[in-house]
Structures are given as C-alpha cells and as structure tokens.
PDB file of C-alpha atoms in Angstrom:
ATOM      1  CA  MET A   1     218.113 117.033 231.733  1.00 43.00           C
ATOM      2  CA  LYS A   2     219.643 116.599 228.265  1.00 41.00           C
ATOM      3  CA  LYS A   3     222.270 114.227 229.704  1.00 42.00           C
ATOM      4  CA  ILE A   4     219.546 112.135 231.342  1.00 41.00           C
ATOM      5  CA  LEU A   5     217.584 111.891 228.080  1.00 38.00           C
ATOM      6  CA  LEU A   6     220.738 110.951 226.176  1.00 38.00           C
ATOM      7  CA  PHE A   7     221.512 108.220 228.721  1.00 37.00           C
ATOM      8  CA  CYS A   8     217.974 106.836 228.401  1.00 40.00           C
ATOM      9  CA  PHE A   9     218.213 106.759 224.622  1.00 38.00           C
ATOM     10  CA  CYS A  10     221.558 104.949 224.665  1.00 42.00           C
ATOM     11  CA  ALA A  11     220.334 102.376 227.203  1.00 42.00           C
ATOM     12  CA  LEU A  12     217.242 101.684 225.119  1.00 41.00           C
ATOM     13  CA  ALA A  13     219.308 101.345 221.943  1.00 41.00           C
ATOM     14  CA  CYS A  14     221.696  98.872 223.591  1.00 45.00           C
ATOM     15  CA  PHE A  15     218.806  96.855 225.006  1.00 42.00           C
ATOM     16  CA  THR A  16     217.199  96.671 221.556  1.00 42.00           C
ATOM     17  CA  LEU A  17     220.420  95.502 219.910  1.00 41.00           C
ATOM     18  CA  LEU A  18     221.000  92.826 222.560  1.00 45.00           C
ATOM     19  CA  THR A  19     217.468  91.429 222.375  1.00 46.00           C
ATOM     20  CA  PRO A  20     216.988  89.374 219.207  1.00 51.00           C
ATOM     21  CA  PRO A  21     213.346  89.197 218.081  1.00 51.00           C
ATOM     22  CA  ALA A  22     211.439  86.018 217.303  1.00 64.00           C
ATOM     23  CA  GLU A  23     212.386  84.987 213.793  1.00 76.00           C
ATOM     24  CA  ALA A  24     210.795  82.798 211.150  1.00 79.00           C
ATOM     25  CA  ALA A  25     211.755  82.012 207.589  1.00 91.00           C
ATOM     26  CA  LYS A  26     209.826  79.833 205.171  1.00 94.00           C
ATOM     27  CA  SER A  27     210.411  79.095 201.496  1.00 97.00           C
ATOM     28  CA  ASP A  28     208.102  77.015 199.285  1.00 97.00           C
ATOM     29  CA  TRP A  29     208.186  75.567 195.801  1.00 98.00           C
ATOM     30  CA  ALA A  30     205.348  73.744 194.042  1.00 97.00           C
ATOM     31  CA  ASP A  31     205.027  72.119 190.619  1.00 97.00           C
ATOM     32  CA  LYS A  32     202.311  74.271 189.061  1.00 96.00           C
ATOM     33  CA  SER A  33     201.517  71.601 186.480  1.00 96.00           C
ATOM     34  CA  TYR A  34     200.802  68.915 189.078  1.00 97.00           C
ATOM     35  CA  ASN A  35     197.178  68.086 189.856  1.00 97.00           C
ATOM     36  CA  PHE A  36     197.221  67.799 193.646  1.00 97.00           C
ATOM     37  CA  ARG A  37     193.518  66.915 193.675  1.00 96.00           C
ATOM     38  CA  ASN A  38     194.353  63.489 192.248  1.00 96.00           C
ATOM     39  CA  VAL A  39     196.150  62.562 195.472  1.00 97.00           C
ATOM     40  CA  LYS A  40     194.050  60.161 197.543  1.00 97.00           C
ATOM     41  CA  THR A  41     196.714  58.421 199.635  1.00 98.00           C
ATOM     42  CA  ALA A  42     200.140  59.520 200.851  1.00 98.00           C
ATOM     43  CA  LEU A  43     203.065  57.608 202.307  1.00 98.00           C
ATOM     44  CA  VAL A  44     204.481  59.612 205.215  1.00 98.00           C
ATOM     45  CA  CYS A  45     208.055  58.498 205.885  1.00 97.00           C
ATOM     46  CA  ASP A  46     209.609  58.990 209.310  1.00 97.00           C
ATOM     47  CA  ILE A  47     211.442  62.279 209.666  1.00 98.00           C
ATOM     48  CA  ASN A  48     215.223  61.985 209.272  1.00 98.00           C
ATOM     49  CA  THR A  49     216.882  63.190 212.499  1.00 97.00           C
ATOM     50  CA  SER A  50     220.441  62.102 211.694  1.00 97.00           C
ATOM     51  CA  LYS A  51     221.601  65.683 211.052  1.00 97.00           C
ATOM     52  CA  VAL A  52     220.939  66.875 214.607  1.00 97.00           C
ATOM     53  CA  THR A  53     222.037  65.756 218.053  1.00 95.00           C
ATOM     54  CA  LEU A  54     219.144  64.717 220.260  1.00 96.00           C
ATOM     55  CA  ALA A  55     219.303  64.226 224.011  1.00 93.00           C
ATOM     56  CA  ASN A  56     218.194  60.599 223.942  1.00 96.00           C
ATOM     57  CA  ASP A  57     216.028  57.998 222.209  1.00 97.00           C
ATOM     58  CA  ILE A  58     212.927  59.239 224.031  1.00 97.00           C
ATOM     59  CA  VAL A  59     213.185  62.593 222.257  1.00 97.00           C
ATOM     60  CA  GLU A  60     213.587  60.739 218.945  1.00 97.00           C
ATOM     61  CA  LYS A  61     210.489  58.629 219.566  1.00 97.00           C
ATOM     62  CA  ASN A  62     208.399  61.649 220.518  1.00 98.00           C
ATOM     63  CA  LEU A  63     209.487  63.511 217.385  1.00 98.00           C
ATOM     64  CA  GLN A  64     208.580  60.574 215.157  1.00 97.00           C
ATOM     65  CA  GLU A  65     205.247  60.059 216.881  1.00 97.00           C
ATOM     66  CA  LEU A  66     204.257  63.709 216.576  1.00 98.00           C
ATOM     67  CA  PHE A  67     205.297  63.772 212.917  1.00 98.00           C
ATOM     68  CA  GLN A  68     202.942  60.912 212.078  1.00 97.00           C
ATOM     69  CA  GLN A  69     200.152  62.383 214.194  1.00 97.00           C
ATOM     70  CA  LYS A  70     200.277  65.732 212.415  1.00 97.00           C
ATOM     71  CA  ALA A  71     199.891  63.924 209.069  1.00 97.00           C
ATOM     72  CA  ASP A  72     196.164  63.781 209.897  1.00 96.00           C
ATOM     73  CA  LYS A  73     196.024  67.396 208.739  1.00 97.00           C
ATOM     74  CA  LEU A  74     196.423  66.134 205.159  1.00 97.00           C
ATOM     75  CA  ARG A  75     192.780  65.055 205.453  1.00 97.00           C
ATOM     76  CA  ILE A  76     193.430  62.041 203.207  1.00 97.00           C
ATOM     77  CA  GLN A  77     194.468  58.452 203.871  1.00 97.00           C
ATOM     78  CA  HIS A  78     198.137  58.137 204.802  1.00 97.00           C
ATOM     79  CA  LEU A  79     200.483  55.231 205.445  1.00 97.00           C
ATOM     80  CA  THR A  80     203.718  54.841 207.343  1.00 96.00           C
ATOM     81  CA  TYR A  81     206.754  53.281 205.664  1.00 95.00           C
ATOM     82  CA  ASP A  82     206.306  50.072 207.672  1.00 95.00           C
ATOM     83  CA  GLN A  83     202.653  49.778 206.688  1.00 96.00           C
ATOM     84  CA  ALA A  84     203.471  50.237 203.012  1.00 95.00           C
ATOM     85  CA  SER A  85     206.372  47.764 203.250  1.00 94.00           C
ATOM     86  CA  ARG A  86     204.109  45.082 204.708  1.00 96.00           C
ATOM     87  CA  LYS A  87     201.515  45.590 201.974  1.00 95.00           C
ATOM     88  CA  ILE A  88     204.164  45.322 199.249  1.00 94.00           C
ATOM     89  CA  SER A  89     205.686  42.244 200.909  1.00 95.00           C
ATOM     90  CA  LEU A  90     202.301  40.503 200.819  1.00 95.00           C
ATOM     91  CA  LYS A  91     201.807  41.470 197.186  1.00 92.00           C
ATOM     92  CA  LEU A  92     205.239  40.144 196.121  1.00 93.00           C
ATOM     93  CA  PHE A  93     205.308  37.171 198.517  1.00 94.00           C
ATOM     94  CA  LYS A  94     208.684  38.497 199.602  1.00 91.00           C
ATOM     95  CA  ASP A  95     209.664  39.851 203.021  1.00 92.00           C
ATOM     96  CA  LEU A  96     211.140  43.283 202.325  1.00 90.00           C
ATOM     97  CA  ASP A  97     212.295  43.637 205.923  1.00 92.00           C
ATOM     98  CA  GLU A  98     214.482  40.538 205.572  1.00 92.00           C
ATOM     99  CA  LEU A  99     215.624  41.577 202.112  1.00 91.00           C
ATOM    100  CA  HIS A 100     216.721  44.937 203.550  1.00 89.00           C
ATOM    101  CA  LYS A 101     219.227  43.099 205.736  1.00 92.00           C
ATOM    102  CA  SER A 102     220.895  41.204 202.888  1.00 93.00           C
ATOM    103  CA  ALA A 103     220.264  43.417 199.856  1.00 92.00           C
ATOM    104  CA  PRO A 104     219.082  46.906 200.906  1.00 91.00           C
ATOM    105  CA  GLU A 105     219.363  48.405 197.405  1.00 94.00           C
ATOM    106  CA  GLU A 106     217.215  45.667 195.905  1.00 94.00           C
ATOM    107  CA  ALA A 107     214.663  46.045 198.692  1.00 90.00           C
ATOM    108  CA  GLU A 108     214.408  49.796 198.129  1.00 92.00           C
ATOM    109  CA  ALA A 109     214.074  49.311 194.374  1.00 93.00           C
ATOM    110  CA  LEU A 110     211.202  46.867 194.859  1.00 93.00           C
ATOM    111  CA  PHE A 111     209.569  49.161 197.385  1.00 92.00           C
ATOM    112  CA  HIS A 112     209.561  52.205 195.088  1.00 92.00           C
ATOM    113  CA  ALA A 113     208.604  50.150 192.027  1.00 94.00           C
ATOM    114  CA  ASN A 114     205.407  49.053 193.776  1.00 95.00           C
ATOM    115  CA  LEU A 115     204.653  52.089 195.914  1.00 96.00           C
ATOM    116  CA  SER A 116     202.454  53.792 193.315  1.00 95.00           C
ATOM    117  CA  ASP A 117     199.952  50.947 193.739  1.00 96.00           C
ATOM    118  CA  LEU A 118     199.408  52.126 197.308  1.00 96.00           C
ATOM    119  CA  ALA A 119     199.895  55.896 197.238  1.00 97.00           C
ATOM    120  CA  GLU A 120     200.105  58.735 194.756  1.00 98.00           C
ATOM    121  CA  ILE A 121     202.799  60.615 196.690  1.00 98.00           C
ATOM    122  CA  TYR A 122     205.329  60.090 199.453  1.00 98.00           C
ATOM    123  CA  ILE A 123     206.554  62.669 201.911  1.00 98.00           C
ATOM    124  CA  THR A 124     210.049  62.952 203.365  1.00 98.00           C
ATOM    125  CA  ALA A 125     211.438  65.389 205.901  1.00 98.00           C
ATOM    126  CA  ASP A 126     214.825  66.266 207.370  1.00 98.00           C
ATOM    127  CA  LEU A 127     215.265  67.854 210.769  1.00 98.00           C
ATOM    128  CA  LEU A 128     218.111  70.324 210.183  1.00 98.00           C
ATOM    129  CA  GLN A 129     218.165  72.202 213.505  1.00 97.00           C
ATOM    130  CA  TYR A 130     216.764  71.366 216.931  1.00 97.00           C
ATOM    131  CA  GLU A 131     218.511  73.584 219.433  1.00 95.00           C
ATOM    132  CA  THR A 132     218.076  75.373 222.718  1.00 92.00           C
ATOM    133  CA  GLY A 133     220.155  78.371 223.644  1.00 90.00           C
ATOM    134  CA  GLY A 134     219.871  81.809 225.121  1.00 88.00           C
ATOM    135  CA  TYR A 135     221.427  85.178 225.716  1.00 88.00           C
ATOM    136  CA  THR A 136     221.886  87.559 228.621  1.00 89.00           C
ATOM    137  CA  VAL A 137     220.373  91.015 228.690  1.00 88.00           C
ATOM    138  CA  PRO A 138     222.929  93.034 230.707  1.00 91.00           C
ATOM    139  CA  ALA A 139     221.894  95.007 233.742  1.00 90.00           C
ATOM    140  CA  HIS A 140     220.561  98.404 232.775  1.00 90.00           C
ATOM    141  CA  THR A 141     218.328 101.259 233.863  1.00 91.00           C
ATOM    142  CA  GLU A 142     214.813 101.676 232.554  1.00 89.00           C
ATOM    143  CA  TRP A 143     212.710 104.781 233.033  1.00 91.00           C
ATOM    144  CA  ARG A 144     209.222 104.295 234.415  1.00 90.00           C
ATOM    145  CA  ASN A 145     206.265 106.589 234.833  1.00 92.00           C
ATOM    146  CA  ARG A 146     203.835 106.795 237.705  1.00 89.00           C
ATOM    147  CA  GLU A 147     201.053 109.189 238.533  1.00 89.00           C
ATOM    148  CA  GLU A 148     200.954 111.054 241.809  1.00 87.00           C
ATOM    149  CA  THR A 149     197.963 112.899 243.196  1.00 88.00           C
ATOM    150  CA  ASN A 150     198.159 115.815 245.635  1.00 86.00           C
ATOM    151  CA  THR A 151     195.190 117.242 247.474  1.00 86.00           C
ATOM    152  CA  TRP A 152     195.350 120.737 248.980  1.00 76.00           C
ATOM    153  CA  THR A 153     193.029 123.323 250.488  1.00 83.00           C
ATOM    154  CA  ASP A 154     193.011 126.968 249.452  1.00 76.00           C
ATOM    155  CA  LYS A 155     192.527 129.969 251.724  1.00 77.00           C
ATOM    156  CA  ASP A 156     188.771 129.744 251.287  1.00 78.00           C
ATOM    157  CA  GLY A 157     188.717 126.154 252.568  1.00 78.00           C
ATOM    158  CA  LYS A 158     188.029 124.653 249.144  1.00 83.00           C
ATOM    159  CA  GLN A 159     189.827 121.395 248.323  1.00 86.00           C
ATOM    160  CA  HIS A 160     191.721 120.906 245.074  1.00 81.00           C
ATOM    161  CA  THR A 161     193.310 117.814 243.520  1.00 87.00           C
ATOM    162  CA  ASP A 162     196.303 117.832 241.201  1.00 84.00           C
ATOM    163  CA  THR A 163     197.531 114.758 239.306  1.00 88.00           C
ATOM    164  CA  HIS A 164     200.918 114.736 237.635  1.00 85.00           C
ATOM    165  CA  THR A 165     203.305 112.166 236.144  1.00 91.00           C
ATOM    166  CA  ILE A 166     206.599 111.345 237.801  1.00 89.00           C
ATOM    167  CA  THR A 167     209.417 109.800 235.733  1.00 92.00           C
ATOM    168  CA  TYR A 168     211.898 107.743 237.723  1.00 87.00           C
ATOM    169  CA  PRO A 169     214.791 105.332 237.004  1.00 90.00           C
ATOM    170  CA  GLU A 170     214.528 101.638 237.852  1.00 89.00           C
ATOM    171  CA  PHE A 171     217.515  99.301 237.926  1.00 88.00           C
ATOM    172  CA  VAL A 172     216.993  96.025 236.009  1.00 86.00           C
ATOM    173  CA  PRO A 173     219.539  93.284 236.828  1.00 91.00           C
ATOM    174  CA  ASP A 174     221.032  90.813 234.348  1.00 91.00           C
ATOM    175  CA  GLU A 175     218.373  88.610 232.800  1.00 89.00           C
ATOM    176  CA  TYR A 176     218.885  85.330 230.951  1.00 89.00           C
ATOM    177  CA  VAL A 177     216.465  84.801 228.058  1.00 90.00           C
ATOM    178  CA  SER A 178     216.090  81.272 226.679  1.00 91.00           C
ATOM    179  CA  THR A 179     215.668  80.590 222.957  1.00 94.00           C
ATOM    180  CA  VAL A 180     214.817  77.625 220.759  1.00 95.00           C
ATOM    181  CA  THR A 181     215.577  77.154 217.065  1.00 96.00           C
ATOM    182  CA  VAL A 182     214.025  74.478 214.846  1.00 97.00           C
ATOM    183  CA  LYS A 183     214.539  74.021 211.100  1.00 98.00           C
ATOM    184  CA  VAL A 184     212.880  71.388 208.904  1.00 98.00           C
ATOM    185  CA  ARG A 185     213.043  70.542 205.189  1.00 98.00           C
ATOM    186  CA  PHE A 186     210.018  68.813 203.602  1.00 98.00           C
ATOM    187  CA  ASP A 187     209.579  67.211 200.177  1.00 98.00           C
ATOM    188  CA  ALA A 188     206.469  65.673 198.635  1.00 98.00           C
ATOM    189  CA  VAL A 189     207.307  63.369 195.715  1.00 98.00           C
ATOM    190  CA  ASP A 190     205.136  61.742 193.055  1.00 98.00           C
ATOM    191  CA  ALA A 191     205.311  57.989 193.736  1.00 97.00           C
ATOM    192  CA  LYS A 192     205.134  56.959 190.080  1.00 96.00           C
ATOM    193  CA  THR A 193     207.610  59.384 188.485  1.00 96.00           C
ATOM    194  CA  GLY A 194     209.866  60.166 191.449  1.00 95.00           C
ATOM    195  CA  SER A 195     209.519  63.888 190.693  1.00 97.00           C
ATOM    196  CA  THR A 196     209.276  66.363 193.531  1.00 98.00           C
ATOM    197  CA  ILE A 197     205.943  68.187 193.486  1.00 98.00           C
ATOM    198  CA  PHE A 198     206.157  70.347 196.612  1.00 98.00           C
ATOM    199  CA  SER A 199     209.030  71.450 198.852  1.00 98.00           C
ATOM    200  CA  ARG A 200     209.286  73.579 201.934  1.00 98.00           C
ATOM    201  CA  GLU A 201     212.106  74.661 204.212  1.00 98.00           C
ATOM    202  CA  GLU A 202     211.140  76.457 207.380  1.00 98.00           C
ATOM    203  CA  ASP A 203     213.010  77.582 210.453  1.00 96.00           C
ATOM    204  CA  ARG A 204     211.723  79.319 213.534  1.00 96.00           C
ATOM    205  CA  THR A 205     213.537  80.912 216.441  1.00 95.00           C
ATOM    206  CA  ARG A 206     211.514  81.789 219.515  1.00 92.00           C
ATOM    207  CA  THR A 207     212.655  83.739 222.564  1.00 91.00           C
ATOM    208  CA  SER A 208     211.518  83.097 226.121  1.00 86.00           C
ATOM    209  CA  GLU A 209     210.861  79.458 225.217  1.00 87.00           C
ATOM    210  CA  ASP A 210     212.830  76.405 226.278  1.00 86.00           C
ATOM    211  CA  ASN A 211     210.909  73.583 224.577  1.00 91.00           C
ATOM    212  CA  PRO A 212     211.830  73.009 220.910  1.00 95.00           C
ATOM    213  CA  HIS A 213     209.258  70.194 220.744  1.00 96.00           C
ATOM    214  CA  ASP A 214     206.406  72.715 220.687  1.00 95.00           C
ATOM    215  CA  VAL A 215     208.026  74.805 217.947  1.00 96.00           C
ATOM    216  CA  TYR A 216     208.721  71.629 215.955  1.00 97.00           C
ATOM    217  CA  GLY A 217     205.054  70.673 216.277  1.00 97.00           C
ATOM    218  CA  ARG A 218     203.908  74.018 214.903  1.00 96.00           C
ATOM    219  CA  ILE A 219     206.259  73.750 211.917  1.00 98.00           C
ATOM    220  CA  ILE A 220     205.131  70.282 210.849  1.00 98.00           C
ATOM    221  CA  SER A 221     201.482  71.094 211.556  1.00 97.00           C
ATOM    222  CA  SER A 222     201.747  74.076 209.209  1.00 97.00           C
ATOM    223  CA  PHE A 223     203.327  71.962 206.452  1.00 98.00           C
ATOM    224  CA  PHE A 224     200.765  69.167 206.527  1.00 98.00           C
ATOM    225  CA  SER A 225     197.902  71.650 206.768  1.00 97.00           C
ATOM    226  CA  ASP A 226     199.119  73.662 203.760  1.00 98.00           C
ATOM    227  CA  LEU A 227     199.772  70.548 201.667  1.00 98.00           C
ATOM    228  CA  GLY A 228     196.338  69.282 202.658  1.00 97.00           C
ATOM    229  CA  ASP A 229     194.835  72.529 201.395  1.00 97.00           C
ATOM    230  CA  LYS A 230     196.463  71.978 197.990  1.00 97.00           C
ATOM    231  CA  ILE A 231     195.105  68.424 197.823  1.00 97.00           C
ATOM    232  CA  ASN A 232     191.599  69.175 199.054  1.00 95.00           C
ATOM    233  CA  LYS A 233     190.842  72.548 197.475  1.00 88.00           C
TER     234      LYS A 233
END
C-alpha cells in the first residue's frame, strides 16, 4: 500500500511540474503630479506591431481595429492619427500626408507642434509578444474514487445497505495543451510637453486557449478602462 501511495504522489508531482499555470504580469507607472481630469481629448495612435511576426495582413487589420474600438473605454473624445493629421493639414494649409513622403521629419515636427490644439494627450502602444504554443502532458495514471453500494439480507430477513468508497487507477494518455502569450507596452504622453504621464507593460499567458486575439483584447480593454478611470474620477 505504501508503494502505491508513493507512486501516486510522484505522478501528481510530475504532473504539477509539467503543467504551467495561467500567468499574468502587469507593471504601471503614473506621474502623480499630473492632473488627469484636465484631459478632454486623446489621440490614440495605431499599435506598433513591427516587433512581432503576424500570420498575415488580416490579423494586422483586426488588431488595429480592435485597438481603436477599445479606446471607447476612455469615456472621452478620441482621435486616430489620420484624423488628427487631416485637422492639422487644414489648419496649416499644408498636406501632411504628402509632406511625409518628401520630408518625414518635418511632417512629424509640424504634427507634434500642433497636436496640443486638438488633444491633451496621445497614446502609443507596442505589441511585444503575440504567440501561440503548447506543451504535452505525458501519459500518466490518476487515482479516482467511486462509491459502491451493497445490499444484503441478514438471517432475520432484514435488508441492509452498505456504501463504501473504492479507489482505482485510471490511465490518462498523452495530452497536448495549447497556450497563448500576449505582451503589450502602453504609454500616455502629454501632447504639449512630450512628457510621459502613464505607462503600463502587461503580459498574459493562458493555457487551453488557442486564440491570442481574445487575450490581446482583454489586455487593451483593461488599459483603456484603467486610464479612463484616472481621467474621469
């Protein structure tokens, strides 16, 4: 019996070591002297995906679209880069899109010099990880319990019922467990001074999932919601 118990303990220990839990890590920094309540409009730049390898342009478009959609959780007016660029172009009587082609540094300088007329802050983000993977849980034995009931009749013809627990081994074959990992860095910057006012880096790993898009959505939703709370409190 002792050998059986020892075997069960070792199998459980190995299974635990080979099964990584869901993980999440988030670090924030905020400028405590900044008055977030003064923010009425934010420029939300497209998320930078150049640091990861995506399957195709459709994935890229869906990531960008979801990023802008989740910006609604700021609960304030927000602009895309293209919208802000058009407004500044009209103000300056100069097409910044065309200027970007011939003199990108000048175009960016003009953009940032005039951005504070449209928004108090701008938000940038970098997608640092967007991965699917997995691991195999090796075949092993797990011990199960089941209840068994016996009914018997004594010498006086009276029926009795006994219930007891049976412990039995069950073979579990190899099992592949899928995982996804997503990591994003966010920065909110004061449009007038260029100083960062709020930063977050968050990564999440989820087991038994195969769609990083959903995990990505939860990460960016959390960021915009928390920043919105700072602005609207």
